[in-house]
CSV table of C-alpha atoms and ligand atoms in Angstrom, one decimal:
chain,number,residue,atom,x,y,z
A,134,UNK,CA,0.0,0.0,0.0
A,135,UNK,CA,2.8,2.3,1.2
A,136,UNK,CA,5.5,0.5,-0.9
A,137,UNK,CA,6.6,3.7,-2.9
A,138,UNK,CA,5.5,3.9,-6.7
A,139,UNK,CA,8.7,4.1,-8.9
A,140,UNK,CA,6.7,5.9,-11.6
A,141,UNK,CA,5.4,8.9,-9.5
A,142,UNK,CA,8.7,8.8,-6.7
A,143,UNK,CA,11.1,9.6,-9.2
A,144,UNK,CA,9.3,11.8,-12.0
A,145,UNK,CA,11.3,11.6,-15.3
A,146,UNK,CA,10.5,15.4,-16.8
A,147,UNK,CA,8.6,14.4,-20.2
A,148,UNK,CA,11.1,14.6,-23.5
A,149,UNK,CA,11.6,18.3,-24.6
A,150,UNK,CA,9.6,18.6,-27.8
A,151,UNK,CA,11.0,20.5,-31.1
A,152,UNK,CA,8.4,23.0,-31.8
A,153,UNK,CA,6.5,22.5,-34.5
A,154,UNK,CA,7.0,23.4,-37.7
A,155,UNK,CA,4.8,25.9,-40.1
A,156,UNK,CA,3.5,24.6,-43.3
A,157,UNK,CA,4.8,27.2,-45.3
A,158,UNK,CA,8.2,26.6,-43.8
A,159,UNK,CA,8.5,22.8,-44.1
A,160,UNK,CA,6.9,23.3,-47.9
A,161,UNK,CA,10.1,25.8,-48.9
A,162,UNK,CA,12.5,23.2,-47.3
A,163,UNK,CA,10.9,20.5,-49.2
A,164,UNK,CA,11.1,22.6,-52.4
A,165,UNK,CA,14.9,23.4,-52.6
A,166,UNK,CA,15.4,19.4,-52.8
A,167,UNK,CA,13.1,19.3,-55.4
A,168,UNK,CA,15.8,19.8,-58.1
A,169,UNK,CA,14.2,19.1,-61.6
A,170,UNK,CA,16.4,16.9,-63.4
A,171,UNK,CA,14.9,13.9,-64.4
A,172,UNK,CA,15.6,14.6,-67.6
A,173,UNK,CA,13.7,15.2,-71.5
A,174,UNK,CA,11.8,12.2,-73.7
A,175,UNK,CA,9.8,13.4,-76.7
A,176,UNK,CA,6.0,11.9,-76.2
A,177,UNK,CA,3.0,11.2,-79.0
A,178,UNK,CA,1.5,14.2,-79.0
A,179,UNK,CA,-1.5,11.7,-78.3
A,180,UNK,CA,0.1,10.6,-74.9
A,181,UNK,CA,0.7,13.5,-73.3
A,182,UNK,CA,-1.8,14.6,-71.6
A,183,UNK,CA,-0.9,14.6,-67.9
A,184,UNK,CA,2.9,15.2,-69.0
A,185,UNK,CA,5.3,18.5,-67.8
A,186,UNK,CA,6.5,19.9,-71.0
A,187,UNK,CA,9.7,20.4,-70.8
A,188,UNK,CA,10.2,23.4,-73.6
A,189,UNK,CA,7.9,26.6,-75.1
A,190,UNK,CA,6.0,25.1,-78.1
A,191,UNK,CA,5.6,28.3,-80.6
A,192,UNK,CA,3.6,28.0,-83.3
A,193,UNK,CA,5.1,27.5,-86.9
A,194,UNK,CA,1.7,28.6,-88.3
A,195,UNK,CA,-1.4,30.9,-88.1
A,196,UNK,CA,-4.4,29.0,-86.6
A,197,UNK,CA,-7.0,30.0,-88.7
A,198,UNK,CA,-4.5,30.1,-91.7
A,199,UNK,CA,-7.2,32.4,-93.6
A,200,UNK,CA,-10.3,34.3,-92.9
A,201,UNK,CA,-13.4,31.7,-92.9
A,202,UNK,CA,-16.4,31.2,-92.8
A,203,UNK,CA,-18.2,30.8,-89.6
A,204,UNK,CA,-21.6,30.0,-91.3
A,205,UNK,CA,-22.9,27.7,-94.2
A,206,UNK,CA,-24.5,30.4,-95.9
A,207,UNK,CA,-23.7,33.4,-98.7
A,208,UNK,CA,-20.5,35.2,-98.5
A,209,UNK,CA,-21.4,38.8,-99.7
A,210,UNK,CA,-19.7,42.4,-100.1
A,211,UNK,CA,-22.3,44.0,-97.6
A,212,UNK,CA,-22.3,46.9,-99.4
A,213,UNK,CA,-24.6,45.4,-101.7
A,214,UNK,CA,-27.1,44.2,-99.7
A,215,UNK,CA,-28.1,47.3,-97.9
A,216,UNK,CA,-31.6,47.8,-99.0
A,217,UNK,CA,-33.7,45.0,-98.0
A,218,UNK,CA,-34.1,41.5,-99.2
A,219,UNK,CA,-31.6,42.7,-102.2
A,220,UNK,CA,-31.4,39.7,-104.6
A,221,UNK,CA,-27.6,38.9,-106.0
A,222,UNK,CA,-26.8,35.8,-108.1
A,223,UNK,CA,-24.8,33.3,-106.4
A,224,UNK,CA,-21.7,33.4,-109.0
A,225,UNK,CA,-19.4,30.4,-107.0
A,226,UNK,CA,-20.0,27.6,-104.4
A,227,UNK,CA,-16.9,27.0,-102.4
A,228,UNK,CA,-17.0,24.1,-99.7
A,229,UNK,CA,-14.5,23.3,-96.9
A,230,UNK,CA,-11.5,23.0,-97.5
A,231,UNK,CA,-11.8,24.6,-101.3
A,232,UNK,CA,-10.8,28.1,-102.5
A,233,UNK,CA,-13.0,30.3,-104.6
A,234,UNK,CA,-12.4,33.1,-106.8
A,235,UNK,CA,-12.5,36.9,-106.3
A,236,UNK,CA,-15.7,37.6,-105.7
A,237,UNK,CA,-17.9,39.8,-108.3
A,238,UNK,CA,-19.2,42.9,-107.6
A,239,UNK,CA,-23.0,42.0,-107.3
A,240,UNK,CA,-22.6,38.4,-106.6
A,241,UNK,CA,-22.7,36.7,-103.9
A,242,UNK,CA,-20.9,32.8,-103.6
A,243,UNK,CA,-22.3,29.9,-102.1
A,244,UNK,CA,-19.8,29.2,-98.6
A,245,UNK,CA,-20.1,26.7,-96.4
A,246,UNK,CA,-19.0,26.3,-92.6
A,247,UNK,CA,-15.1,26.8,-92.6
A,248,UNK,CA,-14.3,27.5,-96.1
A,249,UNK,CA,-11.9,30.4,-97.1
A,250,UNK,CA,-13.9,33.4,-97.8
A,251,UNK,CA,-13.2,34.6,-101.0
A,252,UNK,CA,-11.3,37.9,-101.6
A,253,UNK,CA,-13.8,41.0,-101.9
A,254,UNK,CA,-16.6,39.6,-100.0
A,255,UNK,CA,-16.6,41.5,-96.1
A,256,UNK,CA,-19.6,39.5,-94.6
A,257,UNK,CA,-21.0,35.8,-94.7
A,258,UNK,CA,-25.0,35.5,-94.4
A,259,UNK,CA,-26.4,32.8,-93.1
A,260,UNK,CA,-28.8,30.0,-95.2
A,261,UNK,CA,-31.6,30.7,-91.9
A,262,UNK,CA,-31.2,34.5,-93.2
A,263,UNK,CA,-31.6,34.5,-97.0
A,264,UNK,CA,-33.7,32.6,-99.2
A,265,UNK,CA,-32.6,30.6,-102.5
A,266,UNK,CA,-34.5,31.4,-105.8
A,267,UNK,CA,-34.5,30.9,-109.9
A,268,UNK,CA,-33.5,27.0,-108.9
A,269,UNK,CA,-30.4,28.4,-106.5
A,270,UNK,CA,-29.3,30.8,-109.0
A,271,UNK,CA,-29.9,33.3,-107.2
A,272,UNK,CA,-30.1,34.2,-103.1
A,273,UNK,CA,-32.3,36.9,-101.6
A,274,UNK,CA,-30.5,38.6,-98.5
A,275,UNK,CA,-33.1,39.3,-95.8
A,276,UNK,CA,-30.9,41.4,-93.6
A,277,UNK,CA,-28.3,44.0,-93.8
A,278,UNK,CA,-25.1,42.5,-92.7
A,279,UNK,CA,-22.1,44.3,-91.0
A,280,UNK,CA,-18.5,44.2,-92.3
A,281,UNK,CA,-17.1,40.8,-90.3
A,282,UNK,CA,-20.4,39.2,-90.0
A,283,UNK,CA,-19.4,35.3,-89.8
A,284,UNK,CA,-16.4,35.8,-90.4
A,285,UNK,CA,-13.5,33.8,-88.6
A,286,UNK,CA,-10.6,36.5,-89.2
A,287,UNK,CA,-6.9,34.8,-90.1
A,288,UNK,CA,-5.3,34.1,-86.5
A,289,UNK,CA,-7.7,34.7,-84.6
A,290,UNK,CA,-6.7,32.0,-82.8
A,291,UNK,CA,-3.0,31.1,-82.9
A,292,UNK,CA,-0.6,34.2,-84.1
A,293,UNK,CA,2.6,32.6,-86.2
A,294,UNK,CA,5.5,32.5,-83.9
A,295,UNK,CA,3.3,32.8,-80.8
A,296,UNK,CA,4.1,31.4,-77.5
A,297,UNK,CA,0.8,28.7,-77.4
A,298,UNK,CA,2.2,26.2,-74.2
A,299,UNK,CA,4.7,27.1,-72.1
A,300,UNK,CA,7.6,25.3,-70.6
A,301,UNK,CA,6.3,23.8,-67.2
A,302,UNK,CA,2.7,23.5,-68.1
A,303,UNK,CA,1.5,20.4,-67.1
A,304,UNK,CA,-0.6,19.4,-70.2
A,305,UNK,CA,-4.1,19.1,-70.5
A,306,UNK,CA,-6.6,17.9,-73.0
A,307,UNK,CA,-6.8,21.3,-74.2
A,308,UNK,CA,-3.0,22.0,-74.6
A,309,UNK,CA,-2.6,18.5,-76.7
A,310,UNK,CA,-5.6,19.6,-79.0
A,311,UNK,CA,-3.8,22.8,-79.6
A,312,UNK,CA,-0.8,20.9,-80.1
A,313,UNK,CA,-2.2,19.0,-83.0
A,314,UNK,CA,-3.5,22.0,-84.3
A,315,UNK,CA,-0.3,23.6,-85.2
A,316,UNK,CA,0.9,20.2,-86.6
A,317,UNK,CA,3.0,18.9,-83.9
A,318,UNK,CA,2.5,15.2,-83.2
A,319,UNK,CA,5.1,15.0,-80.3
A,320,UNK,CA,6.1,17.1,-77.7
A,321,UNK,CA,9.5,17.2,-75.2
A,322,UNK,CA,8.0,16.7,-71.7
A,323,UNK,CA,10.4,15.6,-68.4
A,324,UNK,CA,10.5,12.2,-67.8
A,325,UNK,CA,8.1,10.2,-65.4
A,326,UNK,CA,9.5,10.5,-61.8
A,327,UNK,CA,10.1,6.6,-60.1
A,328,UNK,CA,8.4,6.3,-57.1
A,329,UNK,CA,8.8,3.1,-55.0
A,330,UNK,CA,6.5,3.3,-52.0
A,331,UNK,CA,5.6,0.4,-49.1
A,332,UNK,CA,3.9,0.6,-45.8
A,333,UNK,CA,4.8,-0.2,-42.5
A,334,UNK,CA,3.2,-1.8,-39.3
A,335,UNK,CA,2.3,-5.5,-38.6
A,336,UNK,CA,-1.1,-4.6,-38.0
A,337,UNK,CA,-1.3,-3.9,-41.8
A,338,UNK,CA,-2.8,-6.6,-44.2
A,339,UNK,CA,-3.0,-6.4,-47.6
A,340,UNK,CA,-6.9,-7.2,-48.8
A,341,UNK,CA,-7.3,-10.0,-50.8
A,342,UNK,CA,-5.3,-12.2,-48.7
A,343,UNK,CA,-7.4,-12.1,-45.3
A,344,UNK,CA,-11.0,-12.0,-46.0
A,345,UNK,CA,-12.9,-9.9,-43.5
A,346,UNK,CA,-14.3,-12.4,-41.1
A,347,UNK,CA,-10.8,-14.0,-40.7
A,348,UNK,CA,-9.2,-10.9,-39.8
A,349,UNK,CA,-6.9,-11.5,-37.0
A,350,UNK,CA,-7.7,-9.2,-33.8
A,351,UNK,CA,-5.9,-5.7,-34.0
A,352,UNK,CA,-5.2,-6.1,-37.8
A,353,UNK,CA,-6.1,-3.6,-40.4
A,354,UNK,CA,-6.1,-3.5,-43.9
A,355,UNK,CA,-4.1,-1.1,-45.6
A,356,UNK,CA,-5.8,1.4,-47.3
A,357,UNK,CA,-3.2,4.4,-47.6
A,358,UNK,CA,-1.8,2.2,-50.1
A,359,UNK,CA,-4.3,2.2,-52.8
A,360,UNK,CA,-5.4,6.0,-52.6
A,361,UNK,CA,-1.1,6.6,-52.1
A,362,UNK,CA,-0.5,4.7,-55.4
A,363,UNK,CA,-3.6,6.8,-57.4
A,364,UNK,CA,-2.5,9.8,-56.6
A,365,UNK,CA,0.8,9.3,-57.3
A,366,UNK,CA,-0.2,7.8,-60.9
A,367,UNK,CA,-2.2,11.0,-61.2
A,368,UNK,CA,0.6,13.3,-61.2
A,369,UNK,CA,2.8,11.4,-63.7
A,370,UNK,CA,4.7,9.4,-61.7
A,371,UNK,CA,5.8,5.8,-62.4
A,372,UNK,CA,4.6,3.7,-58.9
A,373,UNK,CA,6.7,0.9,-57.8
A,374,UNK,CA,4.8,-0.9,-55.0
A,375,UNK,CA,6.5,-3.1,-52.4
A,376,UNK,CA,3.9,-3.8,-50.6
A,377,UNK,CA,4.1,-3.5,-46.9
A,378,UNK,CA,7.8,-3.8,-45.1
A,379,UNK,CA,7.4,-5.7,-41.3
A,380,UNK,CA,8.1,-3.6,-38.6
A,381,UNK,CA,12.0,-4.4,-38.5
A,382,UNK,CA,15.0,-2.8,-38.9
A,383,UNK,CA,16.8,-5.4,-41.0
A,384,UNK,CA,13.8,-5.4,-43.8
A,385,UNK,CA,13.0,-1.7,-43.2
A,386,UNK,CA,17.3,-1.3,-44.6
A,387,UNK,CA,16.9,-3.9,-47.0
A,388,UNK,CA,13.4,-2.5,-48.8
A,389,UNK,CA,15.0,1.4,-48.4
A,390,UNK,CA,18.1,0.0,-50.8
A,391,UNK,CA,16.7,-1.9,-53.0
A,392,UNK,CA,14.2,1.4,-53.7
A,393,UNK,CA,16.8,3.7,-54.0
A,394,UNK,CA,18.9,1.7,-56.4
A,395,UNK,CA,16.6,2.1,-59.1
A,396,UNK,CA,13.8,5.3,-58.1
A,397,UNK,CA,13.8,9.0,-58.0
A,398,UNK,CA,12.0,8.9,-54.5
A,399,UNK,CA,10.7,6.2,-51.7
A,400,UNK,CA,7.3,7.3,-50.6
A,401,UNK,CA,6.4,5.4,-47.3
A,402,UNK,CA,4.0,5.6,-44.7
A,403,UNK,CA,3.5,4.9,-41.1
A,404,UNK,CA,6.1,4.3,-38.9
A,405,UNK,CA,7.5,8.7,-38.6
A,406,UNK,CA,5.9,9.1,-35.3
A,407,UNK,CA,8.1,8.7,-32.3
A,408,UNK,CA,6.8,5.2,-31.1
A,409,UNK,CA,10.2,2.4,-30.6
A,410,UNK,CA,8.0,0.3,-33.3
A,411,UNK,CA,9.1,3.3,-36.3
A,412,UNK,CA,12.2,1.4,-37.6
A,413,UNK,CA,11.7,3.9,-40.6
A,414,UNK,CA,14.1,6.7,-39.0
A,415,UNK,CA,17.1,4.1,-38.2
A,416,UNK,CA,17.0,3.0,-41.3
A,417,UNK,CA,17.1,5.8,-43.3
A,418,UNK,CA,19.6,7.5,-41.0
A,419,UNK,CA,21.9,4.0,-41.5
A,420,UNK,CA,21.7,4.7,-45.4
A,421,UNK,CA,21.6,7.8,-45.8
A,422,UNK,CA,20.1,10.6,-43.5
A,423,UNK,CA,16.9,12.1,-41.9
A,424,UNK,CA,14.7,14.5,-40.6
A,425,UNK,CA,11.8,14.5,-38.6
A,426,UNK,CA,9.4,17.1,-38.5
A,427,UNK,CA,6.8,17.8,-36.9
A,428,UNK,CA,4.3,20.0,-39.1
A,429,UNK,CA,1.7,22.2,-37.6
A,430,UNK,CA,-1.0,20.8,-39.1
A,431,UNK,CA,-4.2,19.1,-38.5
A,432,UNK,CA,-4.3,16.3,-39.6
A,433,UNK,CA,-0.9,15.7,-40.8
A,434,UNK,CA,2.0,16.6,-38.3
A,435,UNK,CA,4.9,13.7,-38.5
A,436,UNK,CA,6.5,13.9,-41.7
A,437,UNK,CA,10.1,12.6,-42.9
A,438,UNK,CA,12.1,13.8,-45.6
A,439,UNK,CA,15.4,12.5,-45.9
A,440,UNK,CA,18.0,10.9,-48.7
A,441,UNK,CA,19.2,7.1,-49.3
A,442,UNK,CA,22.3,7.3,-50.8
A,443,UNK,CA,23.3,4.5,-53.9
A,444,UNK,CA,26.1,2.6,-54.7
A,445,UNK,CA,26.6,4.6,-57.7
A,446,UNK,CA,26.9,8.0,-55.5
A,447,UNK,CA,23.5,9.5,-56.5
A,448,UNK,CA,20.6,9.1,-53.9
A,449,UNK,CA,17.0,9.1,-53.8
A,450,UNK,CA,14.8,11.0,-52.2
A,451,UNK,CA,13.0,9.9,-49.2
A,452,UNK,CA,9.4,11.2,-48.1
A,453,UNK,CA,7.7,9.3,-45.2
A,454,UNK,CA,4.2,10.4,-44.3
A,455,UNK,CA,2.3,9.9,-41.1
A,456,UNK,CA,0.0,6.1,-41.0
A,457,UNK,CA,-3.2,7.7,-40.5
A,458,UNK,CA,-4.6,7.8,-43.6
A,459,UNK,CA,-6.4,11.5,-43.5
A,460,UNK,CA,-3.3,12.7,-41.8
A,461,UNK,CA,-1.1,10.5,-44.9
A,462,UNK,CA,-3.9,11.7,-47.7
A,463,UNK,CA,-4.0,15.3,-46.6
A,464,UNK,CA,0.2,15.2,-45.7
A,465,UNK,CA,0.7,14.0,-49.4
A,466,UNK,CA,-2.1,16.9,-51.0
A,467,UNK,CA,-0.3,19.6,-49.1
A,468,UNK,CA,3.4,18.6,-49.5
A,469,UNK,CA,4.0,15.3,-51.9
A,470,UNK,CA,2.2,16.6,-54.5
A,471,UNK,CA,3.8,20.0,-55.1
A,472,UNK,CA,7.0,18.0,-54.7
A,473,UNK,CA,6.8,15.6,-57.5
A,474,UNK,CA,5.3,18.4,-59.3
A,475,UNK,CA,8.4,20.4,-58.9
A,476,UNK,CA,10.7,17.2,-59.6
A,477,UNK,CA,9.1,17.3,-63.3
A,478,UNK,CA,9.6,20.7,-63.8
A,479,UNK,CA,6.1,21.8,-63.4
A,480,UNK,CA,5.4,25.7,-63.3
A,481,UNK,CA,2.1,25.6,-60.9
A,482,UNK,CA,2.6,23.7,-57.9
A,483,UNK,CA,-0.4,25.6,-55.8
A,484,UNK,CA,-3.7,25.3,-55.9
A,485,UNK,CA,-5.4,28.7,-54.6
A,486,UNK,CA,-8.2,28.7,-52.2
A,487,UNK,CA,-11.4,30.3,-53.2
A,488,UNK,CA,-13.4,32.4,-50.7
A,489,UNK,CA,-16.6,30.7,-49.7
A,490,UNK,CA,-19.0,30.9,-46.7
A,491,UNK,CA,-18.8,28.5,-44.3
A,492,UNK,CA,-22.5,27.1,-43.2
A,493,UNK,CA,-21.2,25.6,-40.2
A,494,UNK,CA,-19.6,26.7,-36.7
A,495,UNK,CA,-16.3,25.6,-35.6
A,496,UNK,CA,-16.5,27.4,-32.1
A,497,UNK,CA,-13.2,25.4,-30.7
A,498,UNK,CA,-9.9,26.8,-32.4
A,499,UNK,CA,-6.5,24.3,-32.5
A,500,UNK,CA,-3.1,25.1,-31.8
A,501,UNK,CA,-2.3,23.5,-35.2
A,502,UNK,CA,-3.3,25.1,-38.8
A,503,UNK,CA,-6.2,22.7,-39.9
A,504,UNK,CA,-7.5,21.6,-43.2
A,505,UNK,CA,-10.9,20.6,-42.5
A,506,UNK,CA,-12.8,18.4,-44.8
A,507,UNK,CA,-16.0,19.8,-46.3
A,508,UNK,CA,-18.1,19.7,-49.3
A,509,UNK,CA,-20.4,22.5,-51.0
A,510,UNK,CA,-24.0,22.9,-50.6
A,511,UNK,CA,-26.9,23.9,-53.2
A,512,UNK,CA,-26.6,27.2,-52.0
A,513,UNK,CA,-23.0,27.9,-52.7
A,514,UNK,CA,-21.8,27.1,-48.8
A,515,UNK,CA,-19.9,25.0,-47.5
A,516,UNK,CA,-21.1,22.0,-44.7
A,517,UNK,CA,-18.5,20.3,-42.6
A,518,UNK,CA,-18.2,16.1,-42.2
A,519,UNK,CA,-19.2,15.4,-38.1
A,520,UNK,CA,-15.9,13.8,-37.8
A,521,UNK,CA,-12.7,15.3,-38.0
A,522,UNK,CA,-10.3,12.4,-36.9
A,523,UNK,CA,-7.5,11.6,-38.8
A,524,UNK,CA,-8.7,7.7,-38.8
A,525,UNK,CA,-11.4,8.4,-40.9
A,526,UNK,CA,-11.0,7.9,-44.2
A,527,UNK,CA,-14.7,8.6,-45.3
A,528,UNK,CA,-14.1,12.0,-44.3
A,529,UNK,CA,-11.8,12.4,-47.3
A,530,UNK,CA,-14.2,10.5,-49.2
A,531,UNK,CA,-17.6,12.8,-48.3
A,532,UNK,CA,-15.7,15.9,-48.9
A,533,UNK,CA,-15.2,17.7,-52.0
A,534,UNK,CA,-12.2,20.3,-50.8
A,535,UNK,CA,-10.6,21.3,-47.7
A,536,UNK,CA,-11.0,24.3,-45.7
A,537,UNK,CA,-8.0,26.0,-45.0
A,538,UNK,CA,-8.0,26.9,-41.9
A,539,UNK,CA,-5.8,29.2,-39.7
A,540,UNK,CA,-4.5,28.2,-36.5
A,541,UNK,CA,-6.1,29.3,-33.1
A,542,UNK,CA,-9.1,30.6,-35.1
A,543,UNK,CA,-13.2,29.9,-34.5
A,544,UNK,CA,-15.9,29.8,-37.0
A,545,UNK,CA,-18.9,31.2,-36.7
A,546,UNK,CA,-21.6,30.0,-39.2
A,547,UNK,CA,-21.6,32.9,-42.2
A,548,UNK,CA,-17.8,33.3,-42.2
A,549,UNK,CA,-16.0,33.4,-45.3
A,550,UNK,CA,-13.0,30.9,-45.3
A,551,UNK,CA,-10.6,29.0,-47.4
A,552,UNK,CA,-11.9,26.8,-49.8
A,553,UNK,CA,-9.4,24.4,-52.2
A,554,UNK,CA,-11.2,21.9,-53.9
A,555,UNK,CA,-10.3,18.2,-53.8
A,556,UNK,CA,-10.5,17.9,-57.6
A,557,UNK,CA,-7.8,19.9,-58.1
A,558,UNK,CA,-5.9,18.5,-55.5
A,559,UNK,CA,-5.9,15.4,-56.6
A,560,UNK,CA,-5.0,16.6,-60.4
B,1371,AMP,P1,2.0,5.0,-37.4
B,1371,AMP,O1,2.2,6.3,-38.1
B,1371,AMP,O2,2.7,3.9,-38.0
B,1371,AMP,O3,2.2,5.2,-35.9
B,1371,AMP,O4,0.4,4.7,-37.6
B,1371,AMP,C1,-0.6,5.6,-37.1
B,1371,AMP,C2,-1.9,5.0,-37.3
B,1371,AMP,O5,-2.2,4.8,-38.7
B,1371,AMP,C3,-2.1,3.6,-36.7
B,1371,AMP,O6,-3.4,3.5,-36.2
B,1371,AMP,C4,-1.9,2.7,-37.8
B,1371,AMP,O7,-2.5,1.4,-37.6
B,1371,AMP,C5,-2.5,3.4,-39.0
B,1371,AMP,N1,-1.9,3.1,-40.3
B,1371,AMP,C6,-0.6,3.0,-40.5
B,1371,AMP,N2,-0.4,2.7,-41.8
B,1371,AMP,C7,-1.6,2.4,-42.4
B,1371,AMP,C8,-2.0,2.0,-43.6
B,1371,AMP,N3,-1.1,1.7,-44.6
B,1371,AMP,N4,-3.3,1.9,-43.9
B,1371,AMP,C9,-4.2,2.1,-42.9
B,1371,AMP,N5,-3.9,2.6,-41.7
B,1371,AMP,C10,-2.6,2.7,-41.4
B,1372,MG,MG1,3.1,1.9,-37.5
């Protein structure tokens, strides 16, 4: 009863901890590693979408190469047909992708959607405004058309020797269609980053190979895994997937050199946090180095960068993000994204927040800058998911952006705050 309690006699003072780190801060740390030099491969112009390119494409060529038609209809000299329902003969029919004569003073030619129009005429009428006659020899013009009606001008589109994609733009279905349209059917664009990634913890099971109902007590499957992989594949990255590493230090070494010997970067998670099970900081320390921060965010907070040197003298780059798979989702949005990004030479690495009105109260504030998951509203608002943890994945799932939102602040229901939207995140 008396006998003294070792615990409470001799109080050990709890371990100082490093303060923790700003977003901002730990995102410029993360950048000046993020050296892009992965080098050039010319792409189909077909496969590219998704693709950093890796030079200015300037166009050869005006895009329209001649004024056209924007109509089917009558190209005209308007001057002509400024008294009402004039009648002109129709002296030429020109079709796509045919060019006609001069036109005649008094005349008016036959033109179809995208065909030249021909020299002298200054307006195209449409069929729905005129009216054919005499068996289509002649057209009456039922209104009085200004200079440039239907009329597509001559580079109205693409100017020759214009800038049309920039180096750095990630390319989207628009830029490859523009692409095409100055004639180029392949593009320079950096290459794919190599991403090896694996998971640790025991209590991790891969699903497939447990069913449900045979789950062993205290085992999990691993999810951060499958949404880890996707995103990665969404940002042009080549995934290597090991699988998940057992919480030793032997296979920890052994799965961290076989990555680095043939990736860019080794994307783990779990096993950051300070627990004696996280063999992941030995490890990388034993091939390479390692630090550990602690990022004021919620959720998020332990993340890892470091290096795991080769035998050739290069290294790759080591990212480990937190095991709880909002904190790892959110972690890899925030910083893993712009990062592999930046490793591909990619210009926008950001994705602005919009201003939106929050249709929900957040009355307690955090020490920690949170990015609370939410979704939009019929009424232009945002509503907030009831739980917050960093366990719950269907959080991430519900919502369709994050709020971002600053430390030690309150919301009050009407507030505007910092939308950025999921979609784009995940782009
Ligand atoms: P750790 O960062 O390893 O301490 O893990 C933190 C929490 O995240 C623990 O509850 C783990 O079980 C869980 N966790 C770690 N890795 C995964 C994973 N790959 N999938 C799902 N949950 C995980
Ligand atoms: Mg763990």
């Amino acid at each position: 009863m008396n006998a003294p309690n070792p615990d409470r006699a001799t109080p050990t003072p709890a371990p100082a901890r490093a303060p923790l780190m700003p977003l901002d801060e730990a995102l410029e740390r993360l950048l000046a590693q993020a050296v892009a030099n992965l080098g050039v491969e010319s792409v189909s112009t077909f496969d590219a979408d998704g693709r950093v390119l890796a030079q200015d494409v300037v166009a050869q060529m005006t895009v329209p190469p001649l004024d056209n038609s924007a109509m089917d209809g009558y190209a005209v000299r308007s001057a002509d047909c400024q008294a009402a329902g004039a009648v002109l003969p129709v002296s030429q029919r020109i079709a796509a992708g045919q060019v006609g004569q001069p036109l005649a003073p008094g005349t008016a030619a036959r033109i179809f959607t995208g065909a030249p129009v021909p020299a002298g005429a200054d307006a195209v009428v449409m069929q729905e405004d005129t009216e054919a006659l005499a068996g289509r020899t002649q057209v009456r013009i039922r209104i009085a058309p200004a200079v440039g009606l239907s009329i597509r001008r001559a580079g109205e589109d693409v100017a020759h020797g214009a800038v049309v994609l920039a180096k750095g733009e990630r390319l989207t279905p628009a830029s490859t269609g523009l692409a095409a349209g100055i004639g180029l059917d392949r593009l320079s664009v950096s290459r794919r980053p190599r991403v090896a990634m694996f998971s640790t913890g025991d209590e991790l099971v891969t699903p497939g190979t447990v069913a449900p109902e045979a789950m062993p007590l205290g085992a999990i499957y691993n999810s951060n895994r499958y949404f880890l992989r996707a995103l990665l594949q969404r940002l042009g990255c080549e995934v290597t997937d090991l699988g998940i590493v057992p919480d030793s230090l032997d296979a920890t070494v052994d799965a961290l050199r076989g990555a680095a010997a043939e990736h860019d970067v080794i994307l783990t998670s779990g096993g950051v946090s300070v627990g004696e099970e996280d063999h992941v900081k030995p490890a990388v320390t034993r091939l390479g180095a390692l630090d550990l921060w602690q990022i004021a965010i919620k959720p998020g907070k332990p993340f890892a960068y470091g290096h795991v040197r080769r035998a050739d003298g290069g290294a790759a780059h080591f990212i480990g993000l937190p095991g709880n798979p909002v904190s790892s989702f959110v972690t890899f949005l925030l910083l893993v994204r712009p990062f592999v990004l930046a490793l591909q030479g990619a210009a926008k690495l950001d994705v602005p927040a919009i201003a939106l009105r929050a249709d929900f109260a957040l009355p307690k504030a955090d020490k920690r800058r949170e990015f609370l998951r939410v979704r939009r509203n019929a009424q232009g608002g945002l509503e907030l998911f009831a739980n917050q943890s960093s366990g719950v994945l269907t959080s991430m799932h519900w919502a369709d952006g994050v709020v971002d939102h600053p430390a030690g602040a309150t919301i009050a229901a009407g507030d505007t705050v910092r939308f950025i939207p999921l979609a784009e995140l995940m782009a």
